Phi, psi and omega in degrees: 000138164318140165275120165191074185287335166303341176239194204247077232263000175283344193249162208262165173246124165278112181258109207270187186291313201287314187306300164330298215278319121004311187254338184288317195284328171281345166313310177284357188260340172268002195259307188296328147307334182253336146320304174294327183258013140312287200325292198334297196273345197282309202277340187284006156072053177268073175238309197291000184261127215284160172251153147344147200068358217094332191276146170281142162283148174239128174320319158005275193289359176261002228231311158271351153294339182274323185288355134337275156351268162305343158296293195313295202324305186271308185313285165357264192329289190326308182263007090020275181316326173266336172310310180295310136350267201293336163314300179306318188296303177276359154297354203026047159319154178238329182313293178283021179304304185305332182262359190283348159310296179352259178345315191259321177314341183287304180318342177298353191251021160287315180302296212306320198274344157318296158301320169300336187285297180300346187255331159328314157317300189285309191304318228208015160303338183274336191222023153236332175240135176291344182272000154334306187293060209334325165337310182286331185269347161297112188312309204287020180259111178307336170271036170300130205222115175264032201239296226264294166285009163271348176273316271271326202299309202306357138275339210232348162331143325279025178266173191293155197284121184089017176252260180233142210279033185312348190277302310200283186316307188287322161325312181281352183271335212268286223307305172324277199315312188256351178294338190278304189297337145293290194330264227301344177323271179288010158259279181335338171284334172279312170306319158294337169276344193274304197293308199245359176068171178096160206265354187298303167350301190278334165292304190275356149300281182333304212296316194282358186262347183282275183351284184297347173278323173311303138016262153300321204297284182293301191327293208296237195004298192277330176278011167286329189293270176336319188257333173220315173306338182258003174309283175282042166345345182258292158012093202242156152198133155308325202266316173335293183319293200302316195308292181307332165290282189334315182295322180302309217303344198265337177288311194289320171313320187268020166257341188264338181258318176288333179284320173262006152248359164273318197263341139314321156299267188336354164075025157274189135072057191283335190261036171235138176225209183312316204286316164346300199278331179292326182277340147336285171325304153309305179301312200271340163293299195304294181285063108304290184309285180341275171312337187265350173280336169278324176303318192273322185289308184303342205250283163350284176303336180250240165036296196273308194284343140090035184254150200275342183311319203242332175283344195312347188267303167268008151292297168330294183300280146030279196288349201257157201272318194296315158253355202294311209280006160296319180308292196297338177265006187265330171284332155328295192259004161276336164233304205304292194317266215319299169306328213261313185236020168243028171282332206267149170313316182286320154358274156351298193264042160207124211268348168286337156291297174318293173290002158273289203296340186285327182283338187271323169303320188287353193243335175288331188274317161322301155314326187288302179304326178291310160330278206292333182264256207317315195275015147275325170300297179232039181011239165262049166260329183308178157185202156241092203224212226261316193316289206315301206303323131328305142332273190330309194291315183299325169305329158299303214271326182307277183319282174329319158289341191279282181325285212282338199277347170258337168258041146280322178323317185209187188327137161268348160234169202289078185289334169274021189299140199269354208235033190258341188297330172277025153257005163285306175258047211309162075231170195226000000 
């Protein structure tokens, strides 16, 4: 067991009534935002501009592009949370021992996002994915899509192309079903070295945290292929898989740096100092520069070779007056902010810097995902209005009560952790 008698290796976040009433009041301030902005489009005669095939938009479908949105988006962040975890482990970091409650606590909103992603999914498939659609895999149909029916097994395997989509459905269960199943592996395990101590603990968290990262490594790629890439379904990138990690990794590293300086104001986490917030810091500045080098390689690479099969996607953005001036605000606060101003070391250490760029980033990244959804869902019916900005907030606030009310439940920190006395005596 560690020696580090000077602290409190007992103590617990008290989640108290004002925090709550905080994540209660935005939550309601987002329930009422998205209530107006139902009202807005159910009543504001956002109907008549036609989609392929014939159909008229219905509000609906933009209504189920944000719980789209926001389901992909809080998955991310969740399992984000637990990949860096399995990170510290096979990495034998020593540094981050104070923070892996942090870390591992975010996986608690994985059950919560299983169900939402499947019922979402079951409600509002006809109106987020075009392959959806039987139609399209029939010769004898005019709208017959031969693009489309040459992908269809990688959905509807082994049933027929265009009835149901078991292949898709079993993909997200298998993914769900083990990422839930690594969460609890390894916080149970963790939870168990604070009762009986010893270093045995700490190998078998390594063995499962190596496991699940091989795991992770293929799961996080195909449900990006699956869950927003099969979105544009004719569309293709090689790169997709990295791009949709780079984005979860960098929104969940800065919800992970805003949670240990929220719980450092709050007079916890008492053994974490600058230097801690400072290598935060380096991870949310180094993957910041990461996504616009994956942003930049995709955008570049569809760009120089100029084939329309593949710029057709960002032109759709580009061109359109509803996203086009978002692509500038998602590199603005997704690179620009986050470089110009955590370049300097103090920057890093100072926590007021930290909680502005960290908070812009979550919401810059959020945008990089409303970019990736909406104009293949509802082209130019989408925007950024009060329904979307609703959405953010109850899901945000939903995730933030989920996240802070299980890690009140036990020690915030790993006290028989065998690495914990060198993360007391971090410095950098």
């Amino acid at each position: 067991m560690a020696q580090a008698s000077n602290y409190n290796l007992d103590q617990k976040f008290d989640f108290t009534a004002p925090v709550k009433k905080v994540i209660f009041f935005l939550g309601g301030l987002g329930a009422v935002l998205l209530l107006i902005g139902i009202i807005a489009a159910a009543f504001g005669g956002h109907h008549g501009a036609g989609e392929e095939g014939g159909h008229a938009f219905h509000w609906t479908k933009r209504l189920y592009a944000n719980l789209w949105i926001n389901n992909v988006y809080f998955t991310g962040i969740a399992i984000i949370g637990v990949f860096f975890f399995a990170i510290q482990y096979a990495a034998q970091a020593g540094w981050s021992t104070a923070l892996l409650r942090i870390m591992i606590s975010f996986g608690n909103w994985l059950p919560i996002a299983a169900v939402l992603m499947l019922a979402t999914f079951f409600i509002a498939n006809h109106d987020l994915f075009h392959w959806t659609h039987s139609y399209i895999f029939d010769i004898n149909d005019p709208q017959y899509d031969r693009i489309i029916d040459g992908k269809g097994n990688f959905f509807y395997w082994p049933m027929e192309k265009g009835s149901f989509p078991i292949f898709y459905i079993v993909r997200m269960v298998l993914f769900f079903g083990f990422w839930i199943f690594f969460f609890n592996k390894l916080k149970n395990l963790s939870l168990e070295e604070d009762i009986n101590g010893g270093t045995s603990y700490w190998y078998t968290i390594r063995k499962w945290s190596a496991i699940f990262l091989v795991f992770f490594a293929v799961s996080s790629s195909v449900s990006a292929w699956d869950w927003v890439l099969s979105i544009d379904t004719h569309w293709f990138s090689t790169l997709f898989g990295w791009y949709v990690f780079a984005s979860w990794f960098v929104a969940g590293l800065s919800a992970i740096t805003l949670v240990t300086i929220f719980l450092k104001d709050q007079g916890y986490l008492e053994m974490v100092n600058q230097n801690h917030i400072h290598d935060l810091g380096k991870f949310v500045f180094a993957f910041s520069i990461f996504w616009t080098y994956i942003w930049f390689s995709q955008f570049l690479l569809i760009y120089y070779a100029n084939i329309p099969e593949e710029s057709v996607y960002f032109i759709e953005r580009l061109s359109s007056d509803v996203y086009g001036p978002y692509i500038f605000v998602n590199i603005v606060l997704n690179f620009v902010l986050p470089f110009l101003v955590l370049m300097t070391r103090d920057a890093k250490r100072h926590n007021i810097f930290l909680k502005l760029v960290c908070t812009l980033i979550i919401f810059g990244h959020w945008v990089d995902f409303f970019l990736m959804v909406q104009p293949g869902t509802l082209g130019h019916n989408g925007g950024l209005g009060l329904m979307e900005v609703g959405m953010l907030l109850v899901y945000g606030a939903a995730f933030a009560f989920v996240a802070l009310s299980n890690l009140s439940k036990k020690n915030l920190v790993p006290k028989n952790h065998p690495m914990l006395e060198e993360s007391y005596h971090h410095h950098i």
